[in-house]
Structure formats: structure tokens, C-alpha cells
PDB file of C-alpha atoms and ligand atoms in Angstrom:
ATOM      1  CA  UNK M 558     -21.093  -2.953  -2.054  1.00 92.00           C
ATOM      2  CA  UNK M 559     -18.924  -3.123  -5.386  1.00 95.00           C
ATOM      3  CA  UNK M 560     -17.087  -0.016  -6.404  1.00 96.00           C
ATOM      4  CA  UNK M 561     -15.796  -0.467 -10.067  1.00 95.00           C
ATOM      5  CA  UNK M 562     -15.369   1.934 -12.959  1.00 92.00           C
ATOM      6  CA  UNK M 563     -14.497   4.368 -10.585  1.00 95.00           C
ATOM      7  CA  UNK M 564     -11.102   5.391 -10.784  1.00 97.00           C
ATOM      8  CA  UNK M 565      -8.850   8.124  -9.605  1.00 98.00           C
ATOM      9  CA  UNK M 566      -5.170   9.066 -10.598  1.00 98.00           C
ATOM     10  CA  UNK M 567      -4.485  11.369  -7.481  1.00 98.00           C
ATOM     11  CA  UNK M 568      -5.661  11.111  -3.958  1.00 98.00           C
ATOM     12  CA  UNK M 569      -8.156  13.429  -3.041  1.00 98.00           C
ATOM     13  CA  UNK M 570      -9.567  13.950  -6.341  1.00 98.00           C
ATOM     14  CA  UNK M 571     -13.434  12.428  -6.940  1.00 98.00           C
ATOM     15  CA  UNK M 572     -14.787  13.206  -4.063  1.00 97.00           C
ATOM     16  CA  UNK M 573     -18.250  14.351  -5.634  1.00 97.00           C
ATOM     17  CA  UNK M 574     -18.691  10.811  -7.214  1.00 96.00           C
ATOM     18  CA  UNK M 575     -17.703   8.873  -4.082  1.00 98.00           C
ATOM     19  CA  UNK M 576     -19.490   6.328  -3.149  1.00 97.00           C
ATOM     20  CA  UNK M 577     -20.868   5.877   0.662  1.00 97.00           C
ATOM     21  CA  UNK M 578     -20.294   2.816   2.345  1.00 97.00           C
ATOM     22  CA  UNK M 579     -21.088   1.900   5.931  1.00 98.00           C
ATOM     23  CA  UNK M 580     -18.873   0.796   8.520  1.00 98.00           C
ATOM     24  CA  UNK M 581     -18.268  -2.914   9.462  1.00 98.00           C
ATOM     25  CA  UNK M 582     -19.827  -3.224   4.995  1.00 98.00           C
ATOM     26  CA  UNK M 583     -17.103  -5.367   3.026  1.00 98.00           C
ATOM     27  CA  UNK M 584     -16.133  -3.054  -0.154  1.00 98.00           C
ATOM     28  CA  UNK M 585     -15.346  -4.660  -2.910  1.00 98.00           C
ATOM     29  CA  UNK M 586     -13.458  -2.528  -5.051  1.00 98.00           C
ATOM     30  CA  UNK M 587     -12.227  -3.670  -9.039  1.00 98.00           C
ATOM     31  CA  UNK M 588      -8.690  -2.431  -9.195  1.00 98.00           C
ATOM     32  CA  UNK M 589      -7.057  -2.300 -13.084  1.00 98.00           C
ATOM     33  CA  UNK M 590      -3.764  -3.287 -12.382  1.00 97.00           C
ATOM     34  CA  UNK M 591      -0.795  -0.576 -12.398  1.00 97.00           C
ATOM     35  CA  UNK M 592      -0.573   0.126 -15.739  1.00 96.00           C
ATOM     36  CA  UNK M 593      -4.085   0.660 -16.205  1.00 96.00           C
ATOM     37  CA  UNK M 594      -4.210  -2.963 -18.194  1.00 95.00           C
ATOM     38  CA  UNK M 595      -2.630  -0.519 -21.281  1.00 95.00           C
ATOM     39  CA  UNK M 596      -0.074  -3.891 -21.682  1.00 96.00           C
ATOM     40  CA  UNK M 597      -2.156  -6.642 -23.488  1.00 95.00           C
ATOM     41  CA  UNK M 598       1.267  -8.547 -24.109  1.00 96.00           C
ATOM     42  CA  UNK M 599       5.065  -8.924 -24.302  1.00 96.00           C
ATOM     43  CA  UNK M 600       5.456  -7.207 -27.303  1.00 95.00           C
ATOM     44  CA  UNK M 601       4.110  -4.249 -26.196  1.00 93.00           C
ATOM     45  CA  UNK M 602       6.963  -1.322 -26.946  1.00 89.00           C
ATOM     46  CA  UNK M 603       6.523   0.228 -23.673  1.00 89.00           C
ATOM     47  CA  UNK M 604       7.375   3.568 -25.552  1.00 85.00           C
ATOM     48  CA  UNK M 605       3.504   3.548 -26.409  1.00 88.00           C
ATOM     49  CA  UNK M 606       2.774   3.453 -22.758  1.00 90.00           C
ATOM     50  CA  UNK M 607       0.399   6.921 -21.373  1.00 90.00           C
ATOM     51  CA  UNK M 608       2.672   7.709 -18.344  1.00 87.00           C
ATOM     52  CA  UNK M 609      -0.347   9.936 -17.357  1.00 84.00           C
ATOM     53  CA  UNK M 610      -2.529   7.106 -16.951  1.00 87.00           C
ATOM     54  CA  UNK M 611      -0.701   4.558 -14.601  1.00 93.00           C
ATOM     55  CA  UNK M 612      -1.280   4.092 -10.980  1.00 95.00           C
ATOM     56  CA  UNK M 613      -5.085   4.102 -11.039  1.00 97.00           C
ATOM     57  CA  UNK M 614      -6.942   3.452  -8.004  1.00 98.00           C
ATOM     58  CA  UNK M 615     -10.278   2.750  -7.217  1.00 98.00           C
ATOM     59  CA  UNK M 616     -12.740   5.031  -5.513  1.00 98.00           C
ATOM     60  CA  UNK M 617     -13.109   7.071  -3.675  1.00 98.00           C
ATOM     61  CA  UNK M 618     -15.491   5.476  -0.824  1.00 98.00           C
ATOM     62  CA  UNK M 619     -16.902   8.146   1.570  1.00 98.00           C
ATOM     63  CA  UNK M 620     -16.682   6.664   4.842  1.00 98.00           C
ATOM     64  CA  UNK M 621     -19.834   6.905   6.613  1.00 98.00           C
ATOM     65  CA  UNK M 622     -19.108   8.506  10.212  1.00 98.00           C
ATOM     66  CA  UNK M 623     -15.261   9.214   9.661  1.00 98.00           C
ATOM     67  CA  UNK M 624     -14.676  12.701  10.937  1.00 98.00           C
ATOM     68  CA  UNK M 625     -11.236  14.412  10.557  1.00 98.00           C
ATOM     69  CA  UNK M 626      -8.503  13.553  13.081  1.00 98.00           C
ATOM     70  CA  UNK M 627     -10.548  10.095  13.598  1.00 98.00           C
ATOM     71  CA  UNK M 628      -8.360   6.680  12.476  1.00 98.00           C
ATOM     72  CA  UNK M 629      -9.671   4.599  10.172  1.00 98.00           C
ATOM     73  CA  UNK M 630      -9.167   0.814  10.333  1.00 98.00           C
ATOM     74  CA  UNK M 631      -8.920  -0.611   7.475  1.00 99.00           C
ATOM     75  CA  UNK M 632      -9.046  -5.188   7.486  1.00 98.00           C
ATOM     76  CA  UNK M 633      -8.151  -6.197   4.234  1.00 98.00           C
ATOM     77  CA  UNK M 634     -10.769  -9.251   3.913  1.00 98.00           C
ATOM     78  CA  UNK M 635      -9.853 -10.289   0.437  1.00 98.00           C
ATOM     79  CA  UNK M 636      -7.773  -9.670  -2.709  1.00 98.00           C
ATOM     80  CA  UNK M 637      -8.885 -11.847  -5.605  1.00 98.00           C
ATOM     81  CA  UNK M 638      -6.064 -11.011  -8.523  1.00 98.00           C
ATOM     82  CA  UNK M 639      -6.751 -11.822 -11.995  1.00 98.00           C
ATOM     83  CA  UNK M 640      -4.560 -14.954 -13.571  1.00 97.00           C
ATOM     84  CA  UNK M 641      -2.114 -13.192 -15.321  1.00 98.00           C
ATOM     85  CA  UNK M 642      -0.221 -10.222 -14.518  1.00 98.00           C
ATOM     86  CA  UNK M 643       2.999  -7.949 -15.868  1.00 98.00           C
ATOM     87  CA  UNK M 644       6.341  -7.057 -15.042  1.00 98.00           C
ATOM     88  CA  UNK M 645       8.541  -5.035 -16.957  1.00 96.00           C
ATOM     89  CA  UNK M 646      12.007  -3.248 -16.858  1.00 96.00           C
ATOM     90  CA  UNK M 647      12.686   0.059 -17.989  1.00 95.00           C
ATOM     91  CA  UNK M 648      15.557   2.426 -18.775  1.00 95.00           C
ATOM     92  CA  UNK M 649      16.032   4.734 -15.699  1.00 94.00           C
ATOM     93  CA  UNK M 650      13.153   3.056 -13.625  1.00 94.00           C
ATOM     94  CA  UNK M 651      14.504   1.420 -10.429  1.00 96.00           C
ATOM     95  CA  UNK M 652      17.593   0.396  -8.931  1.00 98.00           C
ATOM     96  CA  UNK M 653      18.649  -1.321 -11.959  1.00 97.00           C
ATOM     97  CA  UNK M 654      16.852   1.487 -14.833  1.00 96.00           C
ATOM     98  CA  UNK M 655      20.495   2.954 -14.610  1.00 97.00           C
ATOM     99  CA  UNK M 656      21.694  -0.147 -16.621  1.00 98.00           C
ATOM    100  CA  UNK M 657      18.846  -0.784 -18.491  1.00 97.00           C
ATOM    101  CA  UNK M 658      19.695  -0.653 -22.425  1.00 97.00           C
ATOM    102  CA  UNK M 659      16.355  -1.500 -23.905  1.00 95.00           C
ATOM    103  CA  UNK M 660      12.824  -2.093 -22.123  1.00 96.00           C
ATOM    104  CA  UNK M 661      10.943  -5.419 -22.297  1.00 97.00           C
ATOM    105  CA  UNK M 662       7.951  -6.905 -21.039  1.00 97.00           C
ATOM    106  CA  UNK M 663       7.460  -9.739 -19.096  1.00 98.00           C
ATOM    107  CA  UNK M 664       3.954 -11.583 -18.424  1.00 98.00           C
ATOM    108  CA  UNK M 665       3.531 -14.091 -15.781  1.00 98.00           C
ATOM    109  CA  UNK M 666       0.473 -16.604 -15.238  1.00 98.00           C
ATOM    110  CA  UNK M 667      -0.201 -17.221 -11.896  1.00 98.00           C
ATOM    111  CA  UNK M 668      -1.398 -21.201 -11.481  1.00 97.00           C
ATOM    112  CA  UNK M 669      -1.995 -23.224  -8.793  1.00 96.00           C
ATOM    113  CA  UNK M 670      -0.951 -20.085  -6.102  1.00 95.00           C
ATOM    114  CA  UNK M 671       2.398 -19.387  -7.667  1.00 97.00           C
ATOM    115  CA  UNK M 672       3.874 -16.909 -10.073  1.00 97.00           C
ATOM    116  CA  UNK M 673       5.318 -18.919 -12.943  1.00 98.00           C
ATOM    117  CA  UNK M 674       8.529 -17.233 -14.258  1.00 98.00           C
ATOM    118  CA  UNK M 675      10.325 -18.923 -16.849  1.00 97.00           C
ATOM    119  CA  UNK M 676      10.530 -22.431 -14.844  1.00 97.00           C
ATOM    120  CA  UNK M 677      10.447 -20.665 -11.222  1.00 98.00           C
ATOM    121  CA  UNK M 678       7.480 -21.382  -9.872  1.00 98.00           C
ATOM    122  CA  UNK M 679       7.264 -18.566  -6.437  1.00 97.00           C
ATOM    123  CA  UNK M 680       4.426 -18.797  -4.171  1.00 96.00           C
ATOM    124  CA  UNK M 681       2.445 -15.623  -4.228  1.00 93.00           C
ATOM    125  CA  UNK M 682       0.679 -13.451  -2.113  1.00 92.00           C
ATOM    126  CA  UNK M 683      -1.232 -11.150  -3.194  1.00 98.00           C
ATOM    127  CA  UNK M 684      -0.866  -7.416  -1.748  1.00 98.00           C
ATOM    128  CA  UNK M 685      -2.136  -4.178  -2.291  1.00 98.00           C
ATOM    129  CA  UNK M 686       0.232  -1.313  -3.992  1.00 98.00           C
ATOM    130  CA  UNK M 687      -1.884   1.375  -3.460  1.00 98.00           C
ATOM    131  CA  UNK M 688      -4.164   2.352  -0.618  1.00 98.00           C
ATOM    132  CA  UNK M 689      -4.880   5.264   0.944  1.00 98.00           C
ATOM    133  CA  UNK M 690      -7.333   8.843   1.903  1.00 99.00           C
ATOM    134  CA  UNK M 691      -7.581  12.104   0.539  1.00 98.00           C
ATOM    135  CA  UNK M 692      -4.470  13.999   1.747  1.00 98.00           C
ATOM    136  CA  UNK M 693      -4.315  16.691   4.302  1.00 97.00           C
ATOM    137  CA  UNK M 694      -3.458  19.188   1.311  1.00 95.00           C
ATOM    138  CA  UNK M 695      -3.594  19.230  -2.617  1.00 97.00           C
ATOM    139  CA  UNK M 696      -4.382  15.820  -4.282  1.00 98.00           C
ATOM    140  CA  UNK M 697      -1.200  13.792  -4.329  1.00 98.00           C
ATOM    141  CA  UNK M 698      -0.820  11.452  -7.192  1.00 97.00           C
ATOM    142  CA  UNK M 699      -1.707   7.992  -6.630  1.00 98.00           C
ATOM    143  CA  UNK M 700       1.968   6.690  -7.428  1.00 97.00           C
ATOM    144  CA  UNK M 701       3.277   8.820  -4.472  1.00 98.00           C
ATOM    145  CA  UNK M 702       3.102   7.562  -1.157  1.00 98.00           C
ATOM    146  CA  UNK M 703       2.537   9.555   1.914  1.00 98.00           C
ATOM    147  CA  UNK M 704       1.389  10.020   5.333  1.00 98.00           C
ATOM    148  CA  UNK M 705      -1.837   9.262   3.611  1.00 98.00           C
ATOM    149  CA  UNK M 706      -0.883   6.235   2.254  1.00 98.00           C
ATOM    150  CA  UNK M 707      -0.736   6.121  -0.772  1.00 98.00           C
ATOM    151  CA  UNK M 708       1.411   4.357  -2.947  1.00 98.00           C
ATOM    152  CA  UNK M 709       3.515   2.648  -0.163  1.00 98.00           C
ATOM    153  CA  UNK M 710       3.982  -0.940  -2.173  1.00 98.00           C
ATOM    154  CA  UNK M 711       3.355  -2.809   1.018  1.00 98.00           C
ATOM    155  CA  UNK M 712       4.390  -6.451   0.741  1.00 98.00           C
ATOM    156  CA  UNK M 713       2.515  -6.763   4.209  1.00 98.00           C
ATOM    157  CA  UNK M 714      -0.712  -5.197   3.057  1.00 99.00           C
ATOM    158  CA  UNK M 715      -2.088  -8.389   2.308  1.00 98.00           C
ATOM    159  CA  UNK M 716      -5.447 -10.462   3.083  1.00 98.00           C
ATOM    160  CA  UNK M 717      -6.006 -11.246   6.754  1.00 98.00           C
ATOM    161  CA  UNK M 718      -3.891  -7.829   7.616  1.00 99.00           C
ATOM    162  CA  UNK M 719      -5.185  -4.805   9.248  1.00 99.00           C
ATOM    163  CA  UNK M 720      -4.512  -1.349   7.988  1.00 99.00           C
ATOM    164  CA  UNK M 721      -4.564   1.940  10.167  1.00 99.00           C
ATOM    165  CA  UNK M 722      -4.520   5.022   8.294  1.00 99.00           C
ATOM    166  CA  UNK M 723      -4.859   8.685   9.889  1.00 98.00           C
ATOM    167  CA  UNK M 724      -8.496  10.616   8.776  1.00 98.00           C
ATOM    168  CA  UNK M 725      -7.894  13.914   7.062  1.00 98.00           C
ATOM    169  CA  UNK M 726     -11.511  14.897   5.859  1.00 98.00           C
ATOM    170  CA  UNK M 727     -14.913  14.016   7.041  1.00 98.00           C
ATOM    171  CA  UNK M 728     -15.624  10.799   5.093  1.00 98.00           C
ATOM    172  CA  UNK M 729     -11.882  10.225   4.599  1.00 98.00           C
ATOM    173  CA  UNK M 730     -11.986   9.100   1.023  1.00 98.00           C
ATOM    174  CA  UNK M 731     -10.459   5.479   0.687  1.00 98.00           C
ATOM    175  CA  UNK M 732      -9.348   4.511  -2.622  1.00 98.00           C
ATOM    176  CA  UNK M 733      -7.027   1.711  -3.711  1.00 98.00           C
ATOM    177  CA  UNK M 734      -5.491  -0.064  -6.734  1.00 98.00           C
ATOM    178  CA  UNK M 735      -2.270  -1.553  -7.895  1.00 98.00           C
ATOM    179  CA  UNK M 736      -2.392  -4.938  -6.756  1.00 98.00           C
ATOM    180  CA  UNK M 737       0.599  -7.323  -7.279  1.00 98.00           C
ATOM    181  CA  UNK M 738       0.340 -11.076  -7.077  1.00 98.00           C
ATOM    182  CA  UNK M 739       3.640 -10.965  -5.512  1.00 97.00           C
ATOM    183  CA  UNK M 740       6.661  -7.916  -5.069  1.00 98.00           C
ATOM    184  CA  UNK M 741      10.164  -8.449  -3.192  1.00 97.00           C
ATOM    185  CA  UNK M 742      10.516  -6.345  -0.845  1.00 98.00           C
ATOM    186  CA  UNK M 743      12.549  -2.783  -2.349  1.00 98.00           C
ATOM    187  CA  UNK M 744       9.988  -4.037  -5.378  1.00 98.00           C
ATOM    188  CA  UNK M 745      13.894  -3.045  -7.489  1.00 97.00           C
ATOM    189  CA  UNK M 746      12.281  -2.803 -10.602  1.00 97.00           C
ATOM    190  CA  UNK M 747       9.511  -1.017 -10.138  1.00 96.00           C
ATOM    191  CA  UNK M 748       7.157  -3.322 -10.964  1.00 97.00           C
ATOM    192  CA  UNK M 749       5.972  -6.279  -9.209  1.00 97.00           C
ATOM    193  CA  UNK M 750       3.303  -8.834 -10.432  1.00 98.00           C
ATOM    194  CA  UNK M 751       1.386  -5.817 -11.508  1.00 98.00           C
ATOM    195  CA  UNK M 752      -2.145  -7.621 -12.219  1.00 98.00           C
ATOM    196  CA  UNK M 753      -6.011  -6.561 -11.760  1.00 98.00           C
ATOM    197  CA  UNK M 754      -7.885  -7.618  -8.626  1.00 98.00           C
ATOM    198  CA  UNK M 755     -10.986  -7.775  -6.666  1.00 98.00           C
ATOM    199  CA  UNK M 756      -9.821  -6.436  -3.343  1.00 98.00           C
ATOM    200  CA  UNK M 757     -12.591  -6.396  -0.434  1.00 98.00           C
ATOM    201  CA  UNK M 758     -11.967  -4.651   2.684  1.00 98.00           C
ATOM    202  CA  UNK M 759     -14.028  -3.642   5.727  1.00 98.00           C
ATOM    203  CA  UNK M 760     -13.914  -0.421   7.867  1.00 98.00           C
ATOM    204  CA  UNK M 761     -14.219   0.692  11.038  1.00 98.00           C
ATOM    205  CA  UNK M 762     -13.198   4.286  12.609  1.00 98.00           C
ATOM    206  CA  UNK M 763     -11.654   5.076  15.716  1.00 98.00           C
ATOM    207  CA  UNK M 764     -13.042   7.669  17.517  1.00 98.00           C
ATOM    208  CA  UNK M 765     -10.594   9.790  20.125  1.00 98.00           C
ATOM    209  CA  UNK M 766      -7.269   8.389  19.141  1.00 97.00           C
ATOM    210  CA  UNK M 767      -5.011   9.723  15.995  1.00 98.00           C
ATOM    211  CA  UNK M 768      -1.962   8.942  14.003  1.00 98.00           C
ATOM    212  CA  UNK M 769       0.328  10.874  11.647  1.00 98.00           C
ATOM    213  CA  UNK M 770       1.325   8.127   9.845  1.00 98.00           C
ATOM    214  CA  UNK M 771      -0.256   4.493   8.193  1.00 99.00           C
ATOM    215  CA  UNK M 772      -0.068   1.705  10.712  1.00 99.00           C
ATOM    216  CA  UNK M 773      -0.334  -1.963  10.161  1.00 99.00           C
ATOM    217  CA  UNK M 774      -0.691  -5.569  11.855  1.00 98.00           C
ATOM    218  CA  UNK M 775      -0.744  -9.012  11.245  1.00 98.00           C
ATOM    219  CA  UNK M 776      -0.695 -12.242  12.836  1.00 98.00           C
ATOM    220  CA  UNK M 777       2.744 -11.675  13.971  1.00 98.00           C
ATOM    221  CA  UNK M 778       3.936  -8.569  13.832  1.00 98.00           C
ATOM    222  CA  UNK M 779       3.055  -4.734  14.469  1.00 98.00           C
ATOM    223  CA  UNK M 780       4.128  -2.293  11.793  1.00 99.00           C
ATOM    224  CA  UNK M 781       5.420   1.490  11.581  1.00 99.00           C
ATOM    225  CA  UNK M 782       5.318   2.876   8.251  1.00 99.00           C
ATOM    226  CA  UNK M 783       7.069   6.185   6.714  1.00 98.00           C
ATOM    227  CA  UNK M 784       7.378   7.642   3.316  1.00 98.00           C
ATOM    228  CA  UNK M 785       9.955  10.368   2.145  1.00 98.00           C
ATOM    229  CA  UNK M 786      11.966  11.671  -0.397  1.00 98.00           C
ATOM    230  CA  UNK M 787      14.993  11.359   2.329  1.00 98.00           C
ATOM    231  CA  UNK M 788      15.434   7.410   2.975  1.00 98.00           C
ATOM    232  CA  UNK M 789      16.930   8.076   6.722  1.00 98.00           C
ATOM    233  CA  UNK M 790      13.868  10.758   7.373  1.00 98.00           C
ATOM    234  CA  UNK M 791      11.242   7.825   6.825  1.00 98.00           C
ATOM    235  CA  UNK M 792      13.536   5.257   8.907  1.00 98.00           C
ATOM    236  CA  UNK M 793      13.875   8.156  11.965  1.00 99.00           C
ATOM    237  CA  UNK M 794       9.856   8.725  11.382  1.00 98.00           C
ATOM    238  CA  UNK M 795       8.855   4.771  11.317  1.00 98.00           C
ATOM    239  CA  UNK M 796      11.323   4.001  14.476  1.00 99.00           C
ATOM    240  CA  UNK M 797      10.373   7.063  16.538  1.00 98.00           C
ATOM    241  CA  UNK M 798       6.587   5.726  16.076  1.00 98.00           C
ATOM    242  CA  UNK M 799       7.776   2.672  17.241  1.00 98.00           C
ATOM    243  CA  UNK M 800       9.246   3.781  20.026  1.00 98.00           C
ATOM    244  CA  UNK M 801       6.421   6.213  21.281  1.00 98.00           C
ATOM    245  CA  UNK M 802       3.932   3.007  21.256  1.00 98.00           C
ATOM    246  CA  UNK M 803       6.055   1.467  22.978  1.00 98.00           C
ATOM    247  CA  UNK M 804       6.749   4.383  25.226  1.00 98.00           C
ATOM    248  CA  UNK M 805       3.012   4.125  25.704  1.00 98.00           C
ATOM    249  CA  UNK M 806       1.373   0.647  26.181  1.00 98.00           C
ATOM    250  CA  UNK M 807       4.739  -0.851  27.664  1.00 98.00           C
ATOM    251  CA  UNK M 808       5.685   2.371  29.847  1.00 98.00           C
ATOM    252  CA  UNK M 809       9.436   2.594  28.674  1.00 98.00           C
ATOM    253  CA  UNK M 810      11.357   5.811  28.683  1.00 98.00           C
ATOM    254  CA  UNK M 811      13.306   6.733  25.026  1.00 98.00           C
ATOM    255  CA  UNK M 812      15.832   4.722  25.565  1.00 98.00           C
ATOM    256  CA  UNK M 813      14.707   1.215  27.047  1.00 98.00           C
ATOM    257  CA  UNK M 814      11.842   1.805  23.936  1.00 98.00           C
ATOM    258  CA  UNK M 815      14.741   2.200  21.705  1.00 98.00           C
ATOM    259  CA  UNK M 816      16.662  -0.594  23.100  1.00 98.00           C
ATOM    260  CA  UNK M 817      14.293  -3.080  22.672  1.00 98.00           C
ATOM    261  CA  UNK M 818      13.391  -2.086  18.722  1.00 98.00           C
ATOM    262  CA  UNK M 819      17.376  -2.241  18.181  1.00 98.00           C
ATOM    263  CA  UNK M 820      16.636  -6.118  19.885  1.00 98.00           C
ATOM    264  CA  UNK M 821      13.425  -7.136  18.467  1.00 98.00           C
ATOM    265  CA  UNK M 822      12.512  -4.551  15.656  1.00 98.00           C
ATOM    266  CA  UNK M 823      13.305  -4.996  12.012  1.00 98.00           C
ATOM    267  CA  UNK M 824      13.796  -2.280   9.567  1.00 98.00           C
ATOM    268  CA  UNK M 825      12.492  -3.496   6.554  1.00 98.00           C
ATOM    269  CA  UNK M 826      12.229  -2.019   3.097  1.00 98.00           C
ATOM    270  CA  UNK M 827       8.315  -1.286   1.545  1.00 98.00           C
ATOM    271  CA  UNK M 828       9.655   0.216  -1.823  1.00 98.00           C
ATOM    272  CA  UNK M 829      12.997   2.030  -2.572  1.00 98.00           C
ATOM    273  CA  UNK M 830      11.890   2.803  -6.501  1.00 97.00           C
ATOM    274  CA  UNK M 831       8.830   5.467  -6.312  1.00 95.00           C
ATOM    275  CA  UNK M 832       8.798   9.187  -6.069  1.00 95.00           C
ATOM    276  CA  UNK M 833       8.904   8.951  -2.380  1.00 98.00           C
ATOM    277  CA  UNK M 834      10.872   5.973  -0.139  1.00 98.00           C
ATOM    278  CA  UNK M 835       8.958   3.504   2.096  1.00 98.00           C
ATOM    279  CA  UNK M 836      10.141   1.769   4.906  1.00 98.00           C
ATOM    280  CA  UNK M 837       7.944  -0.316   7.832  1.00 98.00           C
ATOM    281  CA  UNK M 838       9.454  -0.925  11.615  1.00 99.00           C
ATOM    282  CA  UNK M 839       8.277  -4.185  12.556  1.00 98.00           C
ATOM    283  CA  UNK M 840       7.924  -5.553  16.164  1.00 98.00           C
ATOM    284  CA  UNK M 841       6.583  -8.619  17.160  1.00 98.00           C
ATOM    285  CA  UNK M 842       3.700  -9.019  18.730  1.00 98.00           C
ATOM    286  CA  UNK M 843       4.367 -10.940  21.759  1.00 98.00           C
ATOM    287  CA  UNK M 844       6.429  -8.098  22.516  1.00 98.00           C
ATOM    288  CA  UNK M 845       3.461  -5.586  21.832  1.00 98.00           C
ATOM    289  CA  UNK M 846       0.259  -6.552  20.516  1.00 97.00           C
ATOM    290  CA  UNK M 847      -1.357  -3.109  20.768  1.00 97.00           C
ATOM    291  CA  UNK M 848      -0.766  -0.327  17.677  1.00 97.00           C
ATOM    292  CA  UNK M 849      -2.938   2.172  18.243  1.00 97.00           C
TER     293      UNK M 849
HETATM  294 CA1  LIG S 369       3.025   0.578  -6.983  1.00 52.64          CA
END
């Protein structure tokens, strides 16, 4: 199943053109990059730029079988970015914007598994910026992120990972977009390797069980993950997660839980740049293997 030229600029918009996809089907959905590929080079004036039409993401796919309150899993199979992407930096925009006199654009070819910048050649791994269901309320813009998802700028949503995301409609509406070949974590600038991808994925709901927030795991690690306006309101909400799965599938108390994440656990940093903050707790997992 291939879902392209189907895009959405808020979460829980499109749901009469969504597309219905079976579970355990790999999606393929064709993601423009950030921008909505409006940057053709670097001397693009980035004044030009439609602010209303960045952050595109692909879908939605109607989830065959997903009822509200369910979990869906989400295993991201592939993500096949395009060979050139685009960074930029722009007055006000990140942690830097503040010092930013003048915008400018900045392409970079990815060869040979690397992002070549100048002479730096930086292995790359492609991720997913954007990914996430209809929300609970009113459509939420794509570049926000949320307990839906969202725009959480994930450097850990990447191929071979699994994604958990809580179901807030029957169907739950998966869309996703904004694929960077590579992002630092904090993604400073605002942009990372913004560039247009393939990205397949494969889902599967869980019936019985359900989250508030996204969850995610990897070969090594278990993740928490909390968006907010308030920076120390996502790090309370990703940590207390923590802890409560840990309260459950290793039968701690609060504080033994909380002890061992202030051991193990590292806070790291999704993105500290968009509307709303993103952090991830992450715990390995021969400590806990289990997430939901
Ligand atoms: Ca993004």
C-alpha cells in the first residue's frame, strides 16, 4: 500500500480521504520534506517561503480495527530519503535565531550514507520528524508535537525502531512527514537534514492496554516521551512514565523506580526549537525490556 499525494498540515484533519490499511500491511507513505520541497536551492531568499505550508505530513491512514483507547504499534520498517536535503538558519528560529542577522540556505548531498557538509562528511540516519494520530481534540498543526505525537523530532524514530502511540478515534488516523537524513539532538536550528522520503511502516494495535503519551524502543533502549510548552512539565511527564513501568513490570515502589532511572535513565533532549518542547527518558533494556 503506497499513500502519496496525500497530505495534511494539521493532525486530525483528512479524515474523509484516508486511506484504509490493514494491520501487520507495510505503508509506504511519500513524505515532501519539511518545507514542502518550496527550497529548490541555496539562493532561495527564505523571505519567499509560505509559512502556511511547511510541516506537511502524509496521510491520514485509517487503521483497520483501531478502536479508541486501543495502542497502536507502530515498527518503522523503512525510511528511504531522497539524496539531497536542506538546512537553513533563520532570524528568531531556534536557539541561535536570537543572533541570526540574515537567513541563508544550506543544501547537503547525502553520498555514500553520510551528510556531506562543507568537507564534514557525518554518518546519517535517517529519522522521522513527524508522526503521529488525530488528536483527542481540535486538529493540532502538524509542526506541534503532542501527546499524539506529532511533531516530536525524534532522533530515535528511526528504521528498525518501534513506535507506541495512544488511539484517540476509531481508525486512529496515522500520518507522517518531515524526514531528516540526520538532526542533533535539541535539532538548535530548527532544521535538520530536512529532505523527502519513502518511509514504510507496519501496524499492529493493542487491544486492553493504553497510554497517555508516545512510547518508543529499540535495540537497546526503552523510551518515555513528553511534549510541552513548560520544558520541566515534559521532563516530570516522561520520568513519571518511566517510573510507573517500572513500578509495574519490575514491582518497585516510587522511590526504588525513581532510584534506578536517576542510575540508569538518561534524560535526553528530542527538540528544544518547536512550538512545544520534547524530551525522551531512556532506560536500557537489560534493565527493562517491556514498555507497554
Ligand atoms: Ca520537524
Amino acid at each position: 500500500m503506497i499513500i502519496k499525494d496525500n497530505y495534511i498540515f494539521r493532525m486530525g484533519d483528512g479524515k474523509e480521504k484516508a486511506v484504509r490499511v490493514k494491520q501487520g500491511e507495510i505503508i509506504t507513505f511519500d513524505a515532501l520534506d519539511g518545507f514542502c520541497n518550496q527550497i529548490p536551492d541555496e539562493s532561495y531568499v527564505m523571505d519567499r517561503l509560505d509559512w502556511d505550508n511547511v510541516n506537511p505530513a502524509t496521510g491520514p491512514a485509517y487503521i483497520e480495527g483501531a478502536e479508541k483507547g486501543d495502542i497502536l504499534k507502530i515498527e518503522i520498517i523503512d525510511i528511504d530519503v531522497a539524496d539531497e536535503g536542506t538546512m537553513c538558519a533563520l532570524p528568531g528560529s531556534g536557539v541561535l535565531g536570537g543572533d541570526v542577522v540574515q537567513s541563508e540556505v544550506k543544501k547537503v548531498k547525502v553520498v555514500d550514507g553520510c551528510a556531506v557538509f562543507d568537507n564534514f562528511k557525518i554518518p546519517v540516519k535517517p529519522m522521522i520528524g513527524v508522526i503521529g494520530v488525530a488528536p483527542e481534540g481540535e486538529p493540532v498543526p502538524c509542526g506541534v508535537p503532542g501527546n499524539h505525537g506529532g511533531n516530536m523530532d525524534n532522533a530515535k524514530i528511526v528504521k528498525g525502531a518501534t513506535l507506541y502511540l495512544p488511539v484517540f478515534h476509531d481508525g486512529a488516523y496515522l500520518s507522517c512527514g518531515d524526514c531528516h537524513a540526520g538532526m542533533g539532538d535539541g535539532e538548535i536550528m530548527v532544521t535538520g537534514v530536512e529532505i523527502p522520503a519513502k518511509i514504510s511502516l507496519r501496524c499492529e494495535v493493542i487491544k486492553g492496554k493504553t497510554i497517555k503519551e508516545p512510547r518508543l524502543e529499540d535495540a537497546e533502549n526503552i523510551y518515555t516521551i513528553s511534549s510541552d510548552v513548560n520544558i520541566e512539565k515534559a521532563i516530570y511527564s516522561a520520568t513519571k512514565t518511566m517510573a510507573e513501568i517500572l513500578q509495574d513490570k519490575l514491582g518497585y515502589n516510587l522511590n526504588k523506580a525513581g532510584m534506578l532511572i536517576s542510575l540508569a535513565g538518561n534524560l535526553e533532549f528530542c527538540q528544544v526549537v518547536d512550538p512545544a518542547l520534547t524530551v525522551r527518558m531512556a532506560l536500557p533494556k537489560n534493565i527493562c525490556s517491556e514498555i507497554i
